[in-house]
Amino acid sequence: MIDEQLKIELSRQGIFTTTLEELYNWGRKNSVWPLTFGLACCAIEMIATTMARYDLARFGAEVFRPSPRQADLMIVSGTVTKKMAPQVVRLYNQMPEPKYVIAMGACAISGGPFKQGYNVLKGIDRYVPVDVHIPGCPPRPEALIHAFMTLQKKIDGQHLSGADRPRHLNEALPSEFVVPEYGAHDLEPRSNDLVWPLPMSKAVTQG
Amino acid sequence: MTIEQVQSEIQSAIPGAKVEIILNPSPSAQHSLLLDHEHVLAVATYLRDVSELRLDYCSNVTGIDWLPREKSEKVKVKNLVEGVEQEVEEVHKTVVPGYLEVVYHLFSVEKKHGPVILRLRTEDRAAKVHLPSLTPIWRAAEFQEREIFDLYGVIFDGHPDLRRILMWEGFVDHPMRRDYVEPDDYEYEPTPHDHVLQRSREESGRH
């Protein structure tokens, strides 16, 4: 690795140094293309974020792709009903790696005000891995921009090699997740154990 | 036109039609007409087409689930108490069987009046849940009758496309019925209390 001070000194002399990892992550984090995909009122805030006042284009994410094959980011903006959940997971499976998910708003992260309802999924994170959760009902555009910047930081910190390399560089990790099926009363399975291990429930109830 | 006038108009135009006024004791005083299954299509067509009413707009269709309920009446009965005839109050309890009810709110765009409210009742809540569909008269009722079919289980005879609309095909039961049992899908909550806390302790003991 090149010394940080030396790098600064070289740049003063007009010499630009970088690593492949930095260049790769810099390119990726500034061209996160979201999937055109809205589910409820959060989608209105998402649309507002892309418009002139909040201008998501500043982050290189203004190109909403209508096809999952061209998208890098799925913004789950709104209530995911149990009827809709299989389609959401299927869209996620159709996106090529590397792919990311922002769960936007109370409904997408937990079911929100409809948590006790019979037809609302209690958070999309039980079927697909979520990178950034945003609370709020609905979150303001600033919150979505903050989620974007959090995601960009996450992308920037990823290493191309090593044990902690991201999923898309690790062949052992899955890129597709099980699509739930409609059961008699609920979705089957109710959650995917690969992404939803319920880590906190034991800690809270035993503590 | 008052509700009594509407009732007498219907009864004179369609002989044999049973029209019962259901009074609404609340300040809104929106009284409604209970119709019989046999004549409802003729009555609806009449209400839509007759020049004084012209109820051309069906704004809302909704369902109600009435469970079997106990009705108690106080009746004064003459009884022989210790050889002396006395008036004694007795409470008679009768069980009113449960039924499903569908309510139609009709307005006239042409005459600028309304609402005229129609009610239809099924015979019971289990087997005899058929009602004539009013979709052939007011096309606006199509989706709402589908919703009532989905959530309450009323079967509308003569509906052009009676399928579930909110829940998926293959879903068992009708979620808006009062005796609907939700799927047992307890999940961790960040601040459990009362029965949720109790349940979470049981859950953590199981793992």
CSV table of C-alpha atoms in Angstrom, one decimal:
chain,number,residue,atom,x,y,z
A,1,MET,CA,0.0,0.0,0.0
A,2,ILE,CA,1.2,3.5,-0.8
A,3,ASP,CA,1.8,5.8,2.1
A,4,GLU,CA,-1.0,8.4,2.5
A,5,GLN,CA,1.4,11.3,3.0
A,6,LEU,CA,3.4,10.3,-0.1
A,7,LYS,CA,0.2,10.1,-2.1
A,8,ILE,CA,-0.7,13.6,-1.1
A,9,GLU,CA,2.8,14.8,-1.9
A,10,LEU,CA,2.7,13.1,-5.3
A,11,SER,CA,-0.6,14.7,-6.1
A,12,ARG,CA,0.8,18.1,-5.3
A,13,GLN,CA,3.4,17.4,-8.0
A,14,GLY,CA,0.7,16.5,-10.5
A,15,ILE,CA,1.0,12.7,-10.2
A,16,PHE,CA,-2.2,10.8,-9.4
A,17,THR,CA,-1.8,7.5,-7.7
A,18,THR,CA,-4.5,5.0,-6.9
A,19,THR,CA,-5.1,1.3,-6.4
A,20,LEU,CA,-7.4,-0.9,-8.5
A,21,GLU,CA,-9.6,-1.4,-5.4
A,22,GLU,CA,-10.0,2.3,-4.9
A,23,LEU,CA,-10.7,3.0,-8.6
A,24,TYR,CA,-13.1,0.1,-8.8
A,25,ASN,CA,-15.1,1.2,-5.7
A,26,TRP,CA,-15.0,4.8,-6.7
A,27,GLY,CA,-16.6,3.9,-10.0
A,28,ARG,CA,-19.2,1.7,-8.4
A,29,LYS,CA,-20.2,3.9,-5.6
A,30,ASN,CA,-20.9,6.8,-8.0
A,31,SER,CA,-23.0,4.9,-10.4
A,32,VAL,CA,-25.5,3.1,-8.2
A,33,TRP,CA,-28.5,2.7,-10.5
A,34,PRO,CA,-31.7,2.0,-8.7
A,35,LEU,CA,-34.6,-0.1,-9.9
A,36,THR,CA,-37.7,1.8,-10.9
A,37,PHE,CA,-39.9,0.3,-8.2
A,38,GLY,CA,-42.3,1.9,-5.8
A,39,LEU,CA,-44.8,0.2,-3.5
A,40,ALA,CA,-46.6,2.9,-1.5
A,41,CYS,CA,-46.3,6.5,-0.2
A,42,CYS,CA,-42.6,6.1,0.4
A,43,ALA,CA,-42.2,6.0,-3.3
A,44,ILE,CA,-43.5,9.5,-3.5
A,45,GLU,CA,-40.7,10.7,-1.3
A,46,MET,CA,-38.3,8.6,-3.4
A,47,ILE,CA,-39.6,10.4,-6.6
A,48,ALA,CA,-39.2,13.7,-4.8
A,49,THR,CA,-35.6,12.8,-4.0
A,50,THR,CA,-34.8,12.4,-7.7
A,51,MET,CA,-36.4,15.8,-8.6
A,52,ALA,CA,-34.7,19.1,-8.8
A,53,ARG,CA,-34.9,20.2,-5.1
A,54,TYR,CA,-33.1,17.1,-3.7
A,55,ASP,CA,-31.4,16.0,-6.9
A,56,LEU,CA,-30.2,12.5,-6.4
A,57,ALA,CA,-28.2,12.9,-9.6
A,58,ARG,CA,-25.5,14.5,-7.4
A,59,PHE,CA,-24.8,11.0,-6.2
A,60,GLY,CA,-24.8,9.4,-9.6
A,61,ALA,CA,-28.0,7.6,-8.9
A,62,GLU,CA,-30.5,9.4,-11.1
A,63,VAL,CA,-30.7,6.7,-13.7
A,64,PHE,CA,-33.7,4.6,-12.5
A,65,ARG,CA,-33.7,1.5,-14.6
A,66,PRO,CA,-37.0,-0.1,-15.5
A,67,SER,CA,-35.3,-3.5,-15.9
A,68,PRO,CA,-33.8,-5.4,-12.9
A,69,ARG,CA,-31.1,-6.7,-15.3
A,70,GLN,CA,-29.6,-3.2,-15.4
A,71,ALA,CA,-30.1,-2.1,-11.8
A,72,ASP,CA,-27.7,-2.2,-8.9
A,73,LEU,CA,-29.9,-1.1,-6.1
A,74,MET,CA,-33.4,-2.0,-5.1
A,75,ILE,CA,-35.1,0.7,-3.0
A,76,VAL,CA,-38.0,-1.1,-1.2
A,77,SER,CA,-40.1,2.0,-0.8
A,78,GLY,CA,-43.3,1.2,0.9
A,79,THR,CA,-45.5,-1.5,2.3
A,80,VAL,CA,-44.7,-5.0,1.1
A,81,THR,CA,-47.9,-7.1,1.3
A,82,LYS,CA,-47.7,-10.8,1.5
A,83,LYS,CA,-49.2,-11.0,-1.9
A,84,MET,CA,-46.4,-8.7,-3.3
A,85,ALA,CA,-43.5,-10.3,-1.5
A,86,PRO,CA,-42.7,-13.1,-3.9
A,87,GLN,CA,-42.5,-10.6,-6.8
A,88,VAL,CA,-40.2,-8.4,-4.8
A,89,VAL,CA,-37.8,-11.3,-4.1
A,90,ARG,CA,-38.0,-12.5,-7.7
A,91,LEU,CA,-37.1,-9.0,-8.9
A,92,TYR,CA,-34.1,-9.0,-6.5
A,93,ASN,CA,-33.1,-12.4,-7.8
A,94,GLN,CA,-33.2,-11.1,-11.4
A,95,MET,CA,-30.7,-8.2,-10.6
A,96,PRO,CA,-27.1,-9.0,-11.4
A,97,GLU,CA,-24.4,-8.8,-8.8
A,98,PRO,CA,-23.2,-6.6,-7.2
A,99,LYS,CA,-26.6,-5.6,-5.9
A,100,TYR,CA,-27.8,-3.7,-2.9
A,101,VAL,CA,-31.1,-3.1,-1.0
A,102,ILE,CA,-32.3,-0.1,0.8
A,103,ALA,CA,-35.4,-0.8,2.9
A,104,MET,CA,-37.2,2.6,3.1
A,105,GLY,CA,-39.7,3.4,5.7
A,106,ALA,CA,-41.4,1.8,8.7
A,107,CYS,CA,-43.4,-0.7,6.5
A,108,ALA,CA,-40.4,-2.0,4.5
A,109,ILE,CA,-38.3,-2.5,7.6
A,110,SER,CA,-40.8,-4.0,10.0
A,111,GLY,CA,-44.4,-3.9,8.7
A,112,GLY,CA,-44.8,-0.5,10.3
A,113,PRO,CA,-48.4,0.4,11.4
A,114,PHE,CA,-49.6,-2.8,9.6
A,115,LYS,CA,-47.3,-5.1,11.5
A,116,GLN,CA,-50.3,-6.8,13.2
A,117,GLY,CA,-52.2,-7.1,10.0
A,118,TYR,CA,-53.0,-10.3,8.1
A,119,ASN,CA,-51.6,-9.4,4.8
A,120,VAL,CA,-48.5,-7.3,5.4
A,121,LEU,CA,-45.0,-8.7,5.5
A,122,LYS,CA,-43.2,-7.8,8.7
A,123,GLY,CA,-40.2,-6.4,6.9
A,124,ILE,CA,-38.5,-7.3,3.6
A,125,ASP,CA,-35.3,-8.2,5.4
A,126,ARG,CA,-36.6,-11.7,6.2
A,127,TYR,CA,-36.4,-12.7,2.5
A,128,VAL,CA,-33.5,-10.6,1.0
A,129,PRO,CA,-30.4,-9.1,2.7
A,130,VAL,CA,-30.9,-5.4,3.3
A,131,ASP,CA,-27.9,-3.1,3.4
A,132,VAL,CA,-29.5,0.1,4.8
A,133,HIS,CA,-32.7,0.4,6.8
A,134,ILE,CA,-34.3,3.9,7.0
A,135,PRO,CA,-37.0,4.5,9.7
A,136,GLY,CA,-39.7,7.0,9.1
A,137,CYS,CA,-43.3,7.1,7.9
A,138,PRO,CA,-42.5,8.1,5.2
A,139,PRO,CA,-38.8,9.1,5.6
A,140,ARG,CA,-38.0,12.6,4.2
A,141,PRO,CA,-35.8,12.8,1.1
A,142,GLU,CA,-32.9,13.8,3.3
A,143,ALA,CA,-33.1,10.5,5.0
A,144,LEU,CA,-33.1,8.6,1.7
A,145,ILE,CA,-30.0,10.7,0.6
A,146,HIS,CA,-28.4,9.8,3.9
A,147,ALA,CA,-29.1,6.1,3.2
A,148,PHE,CA,-27.5,6.6,-0.2
A,149,MET,CA,-24.4,8.1,1.4
A,150,THR,CA,-24.3,5.3,3.9
A,151,LEU,CA,-24.5,2.8,1.1
A,152,GLN,CA,-21.7,4.6,-0.8
A,153,LYS,CA,-19.5,4.4,2.3
A,154,LYS,CA,-20.2,0.8,2.5
A,155,ILE,CA,-19.3,0.2,-1.1
A,156,ASP,CA,-16.2,2.3,-0.7
A,157,GLY,CA,-15.0,0.2,2.2
A,158,GLN,CA,-15.3,-3.2,0.4
A,159,HIS,CA,-12.1,-5.1,-0.4
A,160,LEU,CA,-11.6,-7.0,-3.6
A,161,SER,CA,-9.9,-9.9,-1.9
A,162,GLY,CA,-9.7,-11.5,1.5
A,163,ALA,CA,-12.1,-13.3,3.7
A,164,ASP,CA,-14.3,-10.2,4.1
A,165,ARG,CA,-14.7,-9.6,0.4
A,166,PRO,CA,-18.3,-8.8,-0.7
A,167,ARG,CA,-20.8,-11.4,-1.8
A,168,HIS,CA,-20.4,-10.7,-5.5
A,169,LEU,CA,-16.7,-11.6,-5.3
A,170,ASN,CA,-17.2,-14.7,-3.2
A,171,GLU,CA,-18.5,-17.7,-5.2
A,172,ALA,CA,-19.5,-19.5,-2.0
A,173,LEU,CA,-22.2,-17.0,-1.1
A,174,PRO,CA,-25.6,-17.1,-2.8
A,175,SER,CA,-26.8,-14.3,-5.1
A,176,GLU,CA,-30.3,-15.6,-5.3
A,177,PHE,CA,-32.7,-16.2,-2.4
A,178,VAL,CA,-35.7,-18.4,-2.0
A,179,VAL,CA,-38.9,-17.0,-3.4
A,180,PRO,CA,-41.7,-17.6,-0.9
A,181,GLU,CA,-44.8,-19.3,-2.0
A,182,TYR,CA,-48.5,-18.6,-1.2
A,183,GLY,CA,-49.7,-20.9,1.5
A,184,ALA,CA,-53.2,-21.4,2.9
A,185,HIS,CA,-52.8,-18.6,5.5
A,186,ASP,CA,-49.3,-17.2,5.2
A,187,LEU,CA,-46.2,-17.3,3.0
A,188,GLU,CA,-44.1,-20.5,2.9
A,189,PRO,CA,-41.5,-20.2,4.3
A,190,ARG,CA,-42.2,-17.4,6.6
A,191,SER,CA,-38.6,-16.2,6.5
A,192,ASN,CA,-35.3,-17.2,5.0
A,193,ASP,CA,-33.0,-18.4,7.7
A,194,LEU,CA,-30.0,-17.3,5.6
A,195,VAL,CA,-30.8,-13.6,6.0
A,196,TRP,CA,-33.2,-13.6,9.0
A,197,PRO,CA,-31.7,-15.4,12.0
A,198,LEU,CA,-33.6,-13.2,14.6
A,199,PRO,CA,-30.4,-12.4,16.5
A,200,MET,CA,-31.9,-10.0,18.9
A,201,SER,CA,-34.9,-11.9,20.3
A,202,LYS,CA,-32.8,-14.1,22.6
A,203,ALA,CA,-30.7,-11.2,23.9
A,204,VAL,CA,-33.7,-9.1,24.8
A,205,THR,CA,-35.8,-11.8,26.4
A,206,GLN,CA,-33.0,-13.4,28.4
A,207,GLY,CA,-31.4,-10.2,29.5
B,1,MET,CA,-87.9,12.2,-1.4
B,2,THR,CA,-88.0,10.6,2.0
B,3,ILE,CA,-87.1,7.0,2.7
B,4,GLU,CA,-90.8,6.2,3.2
B,5,GLN,CA,-91.7,7.7,-0.2
B,6,VAL,CA,-88.9,5.6,-1.8
B,7,GLN,CA,-90.3,2.5,-0.1
B,8,SER,CA,-93.8,3.1,-1.3
B,9,GLU,CA,-92.6,4.0,-4.8
B,10,ILE,CA,-90.8,0.7,-5.0
B,11,GLN,CA,-93.7,-1.3,-3.6
B,12,SER,CA,-96.1,0.2,-6.1
B,13,ALA,CA,-93.8,-0.2,-9.1
B,14,ILE,CA,-92.6,-3.7,-8.3
B,15,PRO,CA,-95.5,-5.8,-6.8
B,16,GLY,CA,-94.3,-8.4,-4.3
B,17,ALA,CA,-91.0,-6.7,-3.5
B,18,LYS,CA,-90.3,-6.7,0.2
B,19,VAL,CA,-88.8,-3.4,1.3
B,20,GLU,CA,-88.1,-2.9,4.9
B,21,ILE,CA,-86.8,0.3,6.4
B,22,ILE,CA,-83.9,-0.1,8.7
B,23,LEU,CA,-83.8,3.0,10.9
B,24,ASN,CA,-80.5,4.7,11.8
B,25,PRO,CA,-80.9,6.2,15.3
B,26,SER,CA,-77.7,8.2,15.1
B,27,PRO,CA,-77.8,12.0,14.3
B,28,SER,CA,-76.9,11.3,10.6
B,29,ALA,CA,-80.3,9.5,10.3
B,30,GLN,CA,-79.2,7.7,7.2
B,31,HIS,CA,-82.0,5.2,7.0
B,32,SER,CA,-81.7,2.3,4.7
B,33,LEU,CA,-83.8,-0.2,2.8
B,34,LEU,CA,-83.6,-3.9,3.3
B,35,LEU,CA,-84.4,-5.8,0.1
B,36,ASP,CA,-85.3,-9.4,-0.6
B,37,HIS,CA,-83.1,-11.4,-2.9
B,38,GLU,CA,-85.8,-12.2,-5.4
B,39,HIS,CA,-86.7,-8.7,-6.5
B,40,VAL,CA,-83.4,-6.9,-5.8
B,41,LEU,CA,-82.4,-6.7,-9.5
B,42,ALA,CA,-85.8,-5.3,-10.5
B,43,VAL,CA,-85.7,-2.8,-7.6
B,44,ALA,CA,-82.2,-1.7,-8.5
B,45,THR,CA,-83.0,-1.3,-12.2
B,46,TYR,CA,-86.1,0.7,-11.2
B,47,LEU,CA,-84.1,3.0,-8.8
B,48,ARG,CA,-81.5,3.6,-11.5
B,49,ASP,CA,-83.9,4.3,-14.3
B,50,VAL,CA,-87.0,6.0,-12.8
B,51,SER,CA,-87.1,9.6,-13.7
B,52,GLU,CA,-87.7,11.0,-10.2
B,53,LEU,CA,-84.8,9.2,-8.6
B,54,ARG,CA,-82.2,8.3,-11.3
B,55,LEU,CA,-79.7,6.8,-8.9
B,56,ASP,CA,-77.1,6.4,-11.5
B,57,TYR,CA,-74.0,6.3,-9.3
B,58,CYS,CA,-73.1,3.5,-6.8
B,59,SER,CA,-70.5,5.2,-4.7
B,60,ASN,CA,-69.7,2.5,-2.2
B,61,VAL,CA,-70.4,-1.2,-1.4
B,62,THR,CA,-69.4,-2.6,1.9
B,63,GLY,CA,-69.8,-5.7,3.9
B,64,ILE,CA,-70.7,-6.4,7.5
B,65,ASP,CA,-70.4,-9.6,9.4
B,66,TRP,CA,-73.0,-10.1,12.1
B,67,LEU,CA,-72.3,-12.9,14.5
B,68,PRO,CA,-75.2,-14.8,16.2
B,69,ARG,CA,-76.3,-12.6,19.0
B,70,GLU,CA,-78.6,-13.0,22.0
B,71,LYS,CA,-81.6,-10.7,22.2
B,72,SER,CA,-83.2,-10.3,25.5
B,73,GLU,CA,-86.7,-8.9,25.9
B,74,LYS,CA,-88.5,-8.0,29.1
B,75,VAL,CA,-92.1,-9.3,29.1
B,76,LYS,CA,-94.7,-8.8,31.8
B,77,VAL,CA,-96.3,-12.1,32.6
B,78,LYS,CA,-99.1,-12.7,35.1
B,79,ASN,CA,-98.1,-15.3,37.6
B,80,LEU,CA,-99.6,-16.9,40.6
B,81,VAL,CA,-97.2,-16.1,43.5
B,82,GLU,CA,-98.3,-17.7,46.8
B,83,GLY,CA,-101.9,-17.9,45.6
B,84,VAL,CA,-102.0,-14.2,44.6
B,85,GLU,CA,-102.0,-13.1,41.0
B,86,GLN,CA,-99.1,-10.7,40.3
B,87,GLU,CA,-97.5,-9.2,37.4
B,88,VAL,CA,-93.9,-10.4,37.1
B,89,GLU,CA,-91.3,-9.3,34.6
B,90,GLU,CA,-89.6,-12.1,32.8
B,91,VAL,CA,-86.6,-11.9,30.5
B,92,HIS,CA,-87.0,-13.8,27.3
B,93,LYS,CA,-83.8,-14.6,25.6
B,94,THR,CA,-83.8,-15.5,21.9
B,95,VAL,CA,-80.7,-16.1,19.7
B,96,VAL,CA,-80.7,-14.1,16.5
B,97,PRO,CA,-78.7,-16.2,14.0
B,98,GLY,CA,-75.7,-14.6,12.3
B,99,TYR,CA,-75.6,-13.4,8.7
B,100,LEU,CA,-73.6,-11.4,6.3
B,101,GLU,CA,-74.8,-8.0,5.2
B,102,VAL,CA,-73.9,-6.0,2.1
B,103,VAL,CA,-74.6,-2.3,2.0
B,104,TYR,CA,-74.9,-0.2,-1.2
B,105,HIS,CA,-74.7,3.6,-1.2
B,106,LEU,CA,-76.4,5.1,-4.2
B,107,PHE,CA,-76.3,8.7,-5.4
B,108,SER,CA,-77.8,10.5,-8.4
B,109,VAL,CA,-75.3,12.6,-10.3
B,110,GLU,CA,-78.1,13.8,-12.6
B,111,LYS,CA,-80.5,14.9,-9.9
B,112,LYS,CA,-77.8,15.7,-7.3
B,113,HIS,CA,-79.3,13.8,-4.5
B,114,GLY,CA,-78.6,10.9,-2.3
B,115,PRO,CA,-77.6,8.7,-0.7
B,116,VAL,CA,-80.2,6.0,-0.9
B,117,ILE,CA,-78.9,3.0,1.0
B,118,LEU,CA,-79.7,-0.6,0.2
B,119,ARG,CA,-79.0,-3.6,2.3
B,120,LEU,CA,-79.0,-7.2,1.4
B,121,ARG,CA,-78.6,-10.0,3.9
B,122,THR,CA,-77.5,-13.6,3.5
B,123,GLU,CA,-79.4,-16.4,5.2
B,124,ASP,CA,-76.5,-17.4,7.4
B,125,ARG,CA,-72.7,-17.2,7.6
B,126,ALA,CA,-71.7,-20.7,6.4
B,127,ALA,CA,-73.5,-22.3,3.5
B,128,LYS,CA,-76.1,-19.9,2.3
B,129,VAL,CA,-74.0,-16.9,1.6
B,130,HIS,CA,-75.2,-16.2,-1.9
B,131,LEU,CA,-76.5,-12.8,-2.9
B,132,PRO,CA,-77.5,-11.4,-6.3
B,133,SER,CA,-74.8,-9.2,-7.8
B,134,LEU,CA,-75.7,-5.6,-8.6
B,135,THR,CA,-72.7,-5.3,-10.9
B,136,PRO,CA,-74.9,-5.7,-14.0
B,137,ILE,CA,-76.8,-2.5,-12.8
B,138,TRP,CA,-73.9,-0.5,-11.5
B,139,ARG,CA,-70.5,-1.4,-13.0
B,140,ALA,CA,-68.8,0.5,-10.2
B,141,ALA,CA,-69.8,-2.4,-7.8
B,142,GLU,CA,-67.6,-4.9,-9.6
B,143,PHE,CA,-64.3,-4.5,-7.6
B,144,GLN,CA,-66.1,-3.8,-4.4
B,145,GLU,CA,-68.2,-6.9,-4.6
B,146,ARG,CA,-65.0,-8.8,-5.4
B,147,GLU,CA,-63.5,-7.3,-2.2
B,148,ILE,CA,-66.5,-8.4,-0.2
B,149,PHE,CA,-66.3,-11.8,-1.7
B,150,ASP,CA,-62.6,-11.9,-0.8
B,151,LEU,CA,-62.7,-10.6,2.8
B,152,TYR,CA,-66.2,-11.7,3.9
B,153,GLY,CA,-67.0,-14.6,1.7
B,154,VAL,CA,-70.3,-13.4,0.2
B,155,ILE,CA,-70.8,-15.1,-3.1
B,156,PHE,CA,-72.4,-12.8,-5.7
B,157,ASP,CA,-74.5,-14.6,-8.2
B,158,GLY,CA,-74.3,-12.9,-11.6
B,159,HIS,CA,-71.0,-11.2,-11.0
B,160,PRO,CA,-68.9,-11.2,-14.3
B,161,ASP,CA,-65.5,-11.9,-12.7
B,162,LEU,CA,-65.8,-13.1,-9.1
B,163,ARG,CA,-62.2,-13.7,-7.9
B,164,ARG,CA,-60.2,-12.7,-4.9
B,165,ILE,CA,-58.8,-9.2,-5.2
B,166,LEU,CA,-56.6,-8.5,-2.2
B,167,MET,CA,-55.6,-11.9,-1.0
B,168,TRP,CA,-54.0,-14.5,-3.2
B,169,GLU,CA,-55.7,-17.4,-4.9
B,170,GLY,CA,-55.5,-20.4,-2.6
B,171,PHE,CA,-55.9,-18.3,0.6
B,172,VAL,CA,-58.2,-20.0,3.0
B,173,ASP,CA,-60.8,-18.1,5.1
B,174,HIS,CA,-62.0,-14.5,5.0
B,175,PRO,CA,-59.9,-12.1,7.0
B,176,MET,CA,-62.6,-9.5,7.8
B,177,ARG,CA,-64.9,-12.0,9.4
B,178,ARG,CA,-65.2,-11.5,13.1
B,179,ASP,CA,-64.2,-15.0,14.0
B,180,TYR,CA,-61.2,-15.0,11.7
B,181,VAL,CA,-58.1,-16.5,13.4
B,182,GLU,CA,-54.9,-14.8,12.3
B,183,PRO,CA,-51.9,-17.0,11.5
B,184,ASP,CA,-49.7,-17.6,14.5
B,185,ASP,CA,-46.8,-15.5,13.3
B,186,TYR,CA,-45.4,-14.1,16.5
B,187,GLU,CA,-42.2,-12.2,15.9
B,188,TYR,CA,-39.6,-10.3,18.0
B,189,GLU,CA,-40.5,-6.8,18.9
B,190,PRO,CA,-37.9,-4.3,20.2
B,191,THR,CA,-40.0,-3.3,23.3
B,192,PRO,CA,-42.1,-6.4,24.2
B,193,HIS,CA,-44.7,-6.1,26.9
B,194,ASP,CA,-47.7,-8.0,28.2
B,195,HIS,CA,-48.6,-11.0,26.2
B,196,VAL,CA,-46.0,-10.3,23.6
B,197,LEU,CA,-43.3,-10.4,26.3
B,198,GLN,CA,-44.8,-13.6,27.7
B,199,ARG,CA,-44.7,-15.1,24.2
B,200,SER,CA,-41.2,-14.0,23.6
B,201,ARG,CA,-40.0,-15.7,26.8
B,202,GLU,CA,-41.7,-18.9,25.7
B,203,GLU,CA,-40.1,-18.6,22.3
B,204,SER,CA,-36.6,-18.1,23.7
B,205,GLY,CA,-37.1,-21.1,26.0
B,206,ARG,CA,-37.9,-23.3,23.0
B,207,HIS,CA,-34.6,-22.5,21.2
